[in-house]
Coordinates of C-alpha atoms and ligand atoms in Angstrom, one line a residue:
X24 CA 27.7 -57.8 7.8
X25 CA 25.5 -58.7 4.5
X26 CA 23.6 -55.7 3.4
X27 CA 21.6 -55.0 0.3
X28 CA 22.5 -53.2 -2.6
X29 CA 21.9 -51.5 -5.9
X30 CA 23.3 -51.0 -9.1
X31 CA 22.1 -47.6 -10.6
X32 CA 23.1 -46.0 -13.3
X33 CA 22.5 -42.5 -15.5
X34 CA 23.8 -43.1 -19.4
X35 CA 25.9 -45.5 -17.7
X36 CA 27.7 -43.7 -15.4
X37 CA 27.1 -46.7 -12.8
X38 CA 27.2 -46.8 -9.1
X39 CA 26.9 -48.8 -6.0
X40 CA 24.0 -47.6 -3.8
X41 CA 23.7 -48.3 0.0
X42 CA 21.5 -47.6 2.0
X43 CA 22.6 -46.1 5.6
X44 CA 18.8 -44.2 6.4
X45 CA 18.1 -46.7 9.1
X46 CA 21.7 -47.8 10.6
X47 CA 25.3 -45.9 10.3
X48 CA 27.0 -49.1 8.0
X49 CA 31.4 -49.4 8.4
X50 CA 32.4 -47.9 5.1
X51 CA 36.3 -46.6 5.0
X52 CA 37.8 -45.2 2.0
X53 CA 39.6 -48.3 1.5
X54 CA 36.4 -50.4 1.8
X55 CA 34.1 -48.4 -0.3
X56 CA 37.2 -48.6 -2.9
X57 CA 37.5 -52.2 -2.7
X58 CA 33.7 -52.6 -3.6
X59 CA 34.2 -50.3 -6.3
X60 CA 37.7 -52.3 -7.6
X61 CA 36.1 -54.1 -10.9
X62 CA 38.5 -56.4 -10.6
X63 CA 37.9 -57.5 -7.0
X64 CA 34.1 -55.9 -6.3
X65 CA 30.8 -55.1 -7.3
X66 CA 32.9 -52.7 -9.6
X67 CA 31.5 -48.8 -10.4
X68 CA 32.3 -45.4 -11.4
X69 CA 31.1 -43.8 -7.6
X70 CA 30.5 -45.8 -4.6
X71 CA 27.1 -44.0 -2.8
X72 CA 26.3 -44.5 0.5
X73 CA 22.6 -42.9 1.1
X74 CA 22.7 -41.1 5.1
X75 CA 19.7 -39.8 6.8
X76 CA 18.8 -36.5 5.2
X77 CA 17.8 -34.2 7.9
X78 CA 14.9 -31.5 7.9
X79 CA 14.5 -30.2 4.4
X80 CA 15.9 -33.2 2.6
X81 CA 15.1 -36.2 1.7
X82 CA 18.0 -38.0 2.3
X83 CA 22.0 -37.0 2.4
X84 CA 24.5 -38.7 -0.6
X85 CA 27.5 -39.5 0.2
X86 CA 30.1 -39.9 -2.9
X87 CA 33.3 -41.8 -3.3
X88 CA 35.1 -42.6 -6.5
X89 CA 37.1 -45.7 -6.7
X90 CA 40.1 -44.6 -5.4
X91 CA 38.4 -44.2 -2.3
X92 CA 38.3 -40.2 -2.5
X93 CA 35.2 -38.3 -1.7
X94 CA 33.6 -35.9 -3.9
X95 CA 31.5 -33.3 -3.5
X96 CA 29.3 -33.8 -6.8
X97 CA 28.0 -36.3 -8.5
X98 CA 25.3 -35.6 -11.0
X99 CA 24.3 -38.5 -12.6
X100 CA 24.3 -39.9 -8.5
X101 CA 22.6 -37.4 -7.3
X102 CA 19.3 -37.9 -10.3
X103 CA 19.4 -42.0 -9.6
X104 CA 19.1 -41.3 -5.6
X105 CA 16.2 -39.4 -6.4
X106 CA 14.6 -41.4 -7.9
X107 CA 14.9 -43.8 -5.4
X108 CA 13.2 -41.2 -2.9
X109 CA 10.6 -40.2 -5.5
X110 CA 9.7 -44.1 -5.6
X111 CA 10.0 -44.3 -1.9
X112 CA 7.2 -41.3 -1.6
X113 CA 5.0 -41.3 -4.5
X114 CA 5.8 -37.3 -5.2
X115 CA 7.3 -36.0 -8.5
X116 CA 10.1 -34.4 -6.4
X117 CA 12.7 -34.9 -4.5
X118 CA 15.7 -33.2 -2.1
X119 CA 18.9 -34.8 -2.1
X120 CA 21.5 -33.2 0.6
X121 CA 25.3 -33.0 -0.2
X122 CA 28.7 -31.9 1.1
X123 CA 28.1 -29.1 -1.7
X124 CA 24.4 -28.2 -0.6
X125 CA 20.7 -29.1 -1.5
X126 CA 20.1 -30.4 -5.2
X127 CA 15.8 -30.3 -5.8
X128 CA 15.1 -33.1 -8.6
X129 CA 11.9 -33.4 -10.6
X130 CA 10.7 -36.5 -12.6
X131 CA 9.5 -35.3 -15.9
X132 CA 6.6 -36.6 -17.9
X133 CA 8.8 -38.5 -19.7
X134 CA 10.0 -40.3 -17.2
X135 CA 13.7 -38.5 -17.1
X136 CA 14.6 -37.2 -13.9
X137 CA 15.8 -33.5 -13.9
X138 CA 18.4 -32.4 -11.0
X139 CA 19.1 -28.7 -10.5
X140 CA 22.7 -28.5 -9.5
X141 CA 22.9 -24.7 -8.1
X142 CA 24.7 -22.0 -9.2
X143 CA 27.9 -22.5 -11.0
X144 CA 31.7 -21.2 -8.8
X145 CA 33.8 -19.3 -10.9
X146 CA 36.3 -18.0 -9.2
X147 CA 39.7 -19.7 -9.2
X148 CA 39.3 -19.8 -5.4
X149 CA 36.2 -21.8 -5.6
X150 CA 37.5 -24.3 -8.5
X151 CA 40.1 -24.3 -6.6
X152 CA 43.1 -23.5 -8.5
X153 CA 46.7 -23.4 -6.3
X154 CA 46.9 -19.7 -8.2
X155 CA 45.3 -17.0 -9.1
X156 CA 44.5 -17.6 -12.8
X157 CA 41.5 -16.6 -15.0
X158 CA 39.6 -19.4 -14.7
X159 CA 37.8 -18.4 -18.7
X160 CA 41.6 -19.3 -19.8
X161 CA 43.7 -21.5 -17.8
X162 CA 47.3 -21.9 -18.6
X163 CA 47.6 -25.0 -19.1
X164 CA 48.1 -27.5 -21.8
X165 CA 48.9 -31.3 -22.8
X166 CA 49.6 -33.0 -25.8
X167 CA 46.8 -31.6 -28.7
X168 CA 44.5 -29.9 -26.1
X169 CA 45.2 -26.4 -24.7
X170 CA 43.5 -22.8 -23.0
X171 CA 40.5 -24.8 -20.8
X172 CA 37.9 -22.8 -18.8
X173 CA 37.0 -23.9 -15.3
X174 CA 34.1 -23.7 -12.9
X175 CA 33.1 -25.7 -9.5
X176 CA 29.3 -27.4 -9.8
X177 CA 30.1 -28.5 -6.0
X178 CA 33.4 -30.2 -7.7
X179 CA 36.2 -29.1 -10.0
X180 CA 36.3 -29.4 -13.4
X181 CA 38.7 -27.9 -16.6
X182 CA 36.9 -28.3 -19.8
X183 CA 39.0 -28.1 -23.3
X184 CA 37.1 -27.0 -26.4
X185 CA 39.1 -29.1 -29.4
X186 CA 38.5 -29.5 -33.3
X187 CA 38.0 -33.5 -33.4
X188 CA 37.6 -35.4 -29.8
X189 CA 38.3 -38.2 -31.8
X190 CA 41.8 -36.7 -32.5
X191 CA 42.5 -36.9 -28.6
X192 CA 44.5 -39.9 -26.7
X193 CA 42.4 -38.7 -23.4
X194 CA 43.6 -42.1 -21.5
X195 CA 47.1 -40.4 -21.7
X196 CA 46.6 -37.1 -21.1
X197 CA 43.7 -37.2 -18.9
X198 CA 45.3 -38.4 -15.8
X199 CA 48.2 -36.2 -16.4
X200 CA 45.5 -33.1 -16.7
X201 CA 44.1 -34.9 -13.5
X202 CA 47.4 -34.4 -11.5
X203 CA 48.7 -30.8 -12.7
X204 CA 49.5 -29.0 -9.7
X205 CA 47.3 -26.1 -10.9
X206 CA 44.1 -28.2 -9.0
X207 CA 45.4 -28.6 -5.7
X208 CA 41.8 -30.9 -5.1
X209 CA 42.5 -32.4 -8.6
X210 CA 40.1 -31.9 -11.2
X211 CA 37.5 -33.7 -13.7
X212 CA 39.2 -32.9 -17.0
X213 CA 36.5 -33.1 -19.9
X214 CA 37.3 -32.5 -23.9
X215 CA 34.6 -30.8 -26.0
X216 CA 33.5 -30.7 -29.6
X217 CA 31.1 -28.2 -30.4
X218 CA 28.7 -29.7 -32.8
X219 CA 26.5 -26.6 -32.8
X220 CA 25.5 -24.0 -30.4
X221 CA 22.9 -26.1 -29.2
X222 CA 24.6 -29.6 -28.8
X223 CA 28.1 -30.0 -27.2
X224 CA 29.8 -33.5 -27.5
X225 CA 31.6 -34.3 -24.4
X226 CA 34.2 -37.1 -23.0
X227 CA 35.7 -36.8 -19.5
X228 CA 38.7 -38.1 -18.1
X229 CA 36.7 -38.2 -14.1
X230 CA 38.8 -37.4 -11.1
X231 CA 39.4 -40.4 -9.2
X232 CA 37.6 -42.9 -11.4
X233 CA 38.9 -42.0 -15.1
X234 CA 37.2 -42.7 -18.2
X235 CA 33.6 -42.8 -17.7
X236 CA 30.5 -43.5 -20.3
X237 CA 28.9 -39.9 -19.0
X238 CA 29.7 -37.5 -16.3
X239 CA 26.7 -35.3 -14.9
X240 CA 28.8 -32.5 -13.3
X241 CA 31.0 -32.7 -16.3
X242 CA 28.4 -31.9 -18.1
X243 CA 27.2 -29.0 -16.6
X244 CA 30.5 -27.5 -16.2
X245 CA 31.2 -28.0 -20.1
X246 CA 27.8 -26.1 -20.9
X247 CA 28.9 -23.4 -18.6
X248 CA 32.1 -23.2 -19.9
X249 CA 30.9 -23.1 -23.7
X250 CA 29.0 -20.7 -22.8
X251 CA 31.1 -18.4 -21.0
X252 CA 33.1 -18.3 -24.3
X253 CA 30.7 -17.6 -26.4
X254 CA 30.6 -20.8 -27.8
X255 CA 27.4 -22.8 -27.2
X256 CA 24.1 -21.0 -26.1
X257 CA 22.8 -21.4 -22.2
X258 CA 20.7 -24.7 -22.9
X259 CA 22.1 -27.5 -25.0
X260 CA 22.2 -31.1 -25.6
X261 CA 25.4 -32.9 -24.1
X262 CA 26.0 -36.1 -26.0
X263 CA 28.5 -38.0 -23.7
X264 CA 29.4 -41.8 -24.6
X265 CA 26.8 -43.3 -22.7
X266 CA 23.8 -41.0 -24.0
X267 CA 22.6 -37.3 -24.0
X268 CA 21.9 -35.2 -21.3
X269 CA 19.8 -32.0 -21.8
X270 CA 21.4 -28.4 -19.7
X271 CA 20.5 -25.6 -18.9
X272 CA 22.4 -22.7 -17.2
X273 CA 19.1 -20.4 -16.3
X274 CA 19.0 -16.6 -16.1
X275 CA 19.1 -17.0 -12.1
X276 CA 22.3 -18.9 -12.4
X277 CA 21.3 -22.2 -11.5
X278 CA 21.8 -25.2 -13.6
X279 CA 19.8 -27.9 -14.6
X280 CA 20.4 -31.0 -15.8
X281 CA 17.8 -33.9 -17.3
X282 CA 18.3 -37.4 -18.4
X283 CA 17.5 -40.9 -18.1
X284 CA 18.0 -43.1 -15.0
X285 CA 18.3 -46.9 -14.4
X286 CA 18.7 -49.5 -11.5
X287 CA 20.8 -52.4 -13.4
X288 CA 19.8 -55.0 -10.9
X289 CA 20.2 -55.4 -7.1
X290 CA 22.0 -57.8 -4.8
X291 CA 23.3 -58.7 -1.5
X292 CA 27.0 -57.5 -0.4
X293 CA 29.3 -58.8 2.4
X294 CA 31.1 -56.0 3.6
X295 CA 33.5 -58.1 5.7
X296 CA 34.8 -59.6 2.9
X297 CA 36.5 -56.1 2.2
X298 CA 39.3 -54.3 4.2
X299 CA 38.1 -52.4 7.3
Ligands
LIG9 N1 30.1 -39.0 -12.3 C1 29.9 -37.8 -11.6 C2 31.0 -37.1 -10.9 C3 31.7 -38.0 -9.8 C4 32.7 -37.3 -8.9 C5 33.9 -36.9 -9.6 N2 34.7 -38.0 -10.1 C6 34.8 -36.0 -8.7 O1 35.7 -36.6 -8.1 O2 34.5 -34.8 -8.5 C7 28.8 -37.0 -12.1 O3 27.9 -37.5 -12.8 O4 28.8 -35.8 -11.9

């Protein structure tokens, strides 16, 4: 079965798009992690399968990282998706449907597209931790990194606050962070410096994928978490690898994330030349 597909990325955090609107396509974990293998595939951070949305949504996003897992967030997915939609419709807005709820995206005048990712989870339930824990200071620690906050944006993520990211051997300690039974889901593990109240610098170790050049979710979860400790204000800048996003955690709860989107290039895929 030859299908078409595209290459998106936000601050390149890059993914695989398909589209499944019309026709159910034969994606398994183990094929959609083949096709994100960049040794033997297209090669990407998420694999995204788009799904009919249903009434009140544009379309649903399905998520998978490279390890064939499924997630329940995907920020920087969820802004290049709607921009497909917002293409697709001529509006300046679009709904995209996930296993974690309804995100609303805007394109802004200049051209960025801004997601709003709901309310932050804070309880360790919701994260979800295997204990009860206070998810402001988590007890847990790895080599030079110690004390992170956690929150859920629809997925789980620690954040660390450290001195010097630059300091940090994340490759090491990130997958070991990853795996600590305290996340009985896992977690996305991201490492903070706090330039200034106003502009966090950010590097996350993703669950499922690893290293990436930016992390949406991540993101939002490390503004949250900054903020929660008194250590950024409510809106800030998130310089990640690939780029800057801007966040902000509103009075009403919800957060809000805006940046710049991209479709790499597009191309034809033979799924059967992947495992079932
Ligand atoms: N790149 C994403 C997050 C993708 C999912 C994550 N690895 C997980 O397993 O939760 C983003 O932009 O948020």
């Amino acid at each position: 079965m030859i299908i078409p597909f595209r290459k998106m990325h936000g601050l390149g955090n890059d993914f695989v798009v398909l589209d499944a609107r019309g026709a159910a396509l034969p994606i398994s974990p183990a094929r959609a992690a083949a096709i994100a293998d960049r040794r033997t595939g297209i090669g990407c951070d998420q694999f995204i399968v788009m799904e009919p949305g249903g009434a009140g949504a544009d379309l649903f996003m399905r998520i998978r990282n490279p390890d064939g897992s499924e997630a329940g967030a995907c920020g920087n997915a969820t802004r290049c998706v709607a921009s497909l939609a917002m293409d697709e419709s001529g509006l300046d807005g679009a709904t995209v449907r996930t296993v974690a709820g309804d995100l609303p995206s805007e394109r802004l005048p200049d051209g960025t597209v801004r997601v709003d990712m709901g309310a932050p989870a804070l309880g360790w339930q919701a994260v979800p931790l295997a204990r009860e824990a206070d998810t402001l200071h988590l007890p847990l620690a790895a080599a030079g990194v110690s004390d992170p906050a956690a929150c859920s944006m629809g997925n789980p993520h620690a954040t660390f606050f450290v001195p010097d990211l630059a300091a940090l051997d994340i490759a090491r300690i990130g997958p070991l962070l990853e795996h600590d039974p305290l996340f009985p889901d896992r977690a996305n593990i991201g490492f903070v410096q706090v330039l200034a109240p106003d502009h966090l610098r950010l590097v996350v170790w993703e669950r499922g994928a690893g290293l990436t050049l930016a992390c949406g979710s991540g993101a939002c979860a490390a503004l949250v978490n900054a903020a929660r400790r008194g250590l950024s204000a409510r809106e800030a800048t998130v310089s990640l690898p690939g780029g800057d996003l801007r966040i902000a955690w509103r009075d009403d709860g919800h957060v809000l994330m805006a940046g710049a989107v991209a479709t790499a290039f597009t191309g034809m895929v033979d799924l059967d030349a992947f495992p079932a």
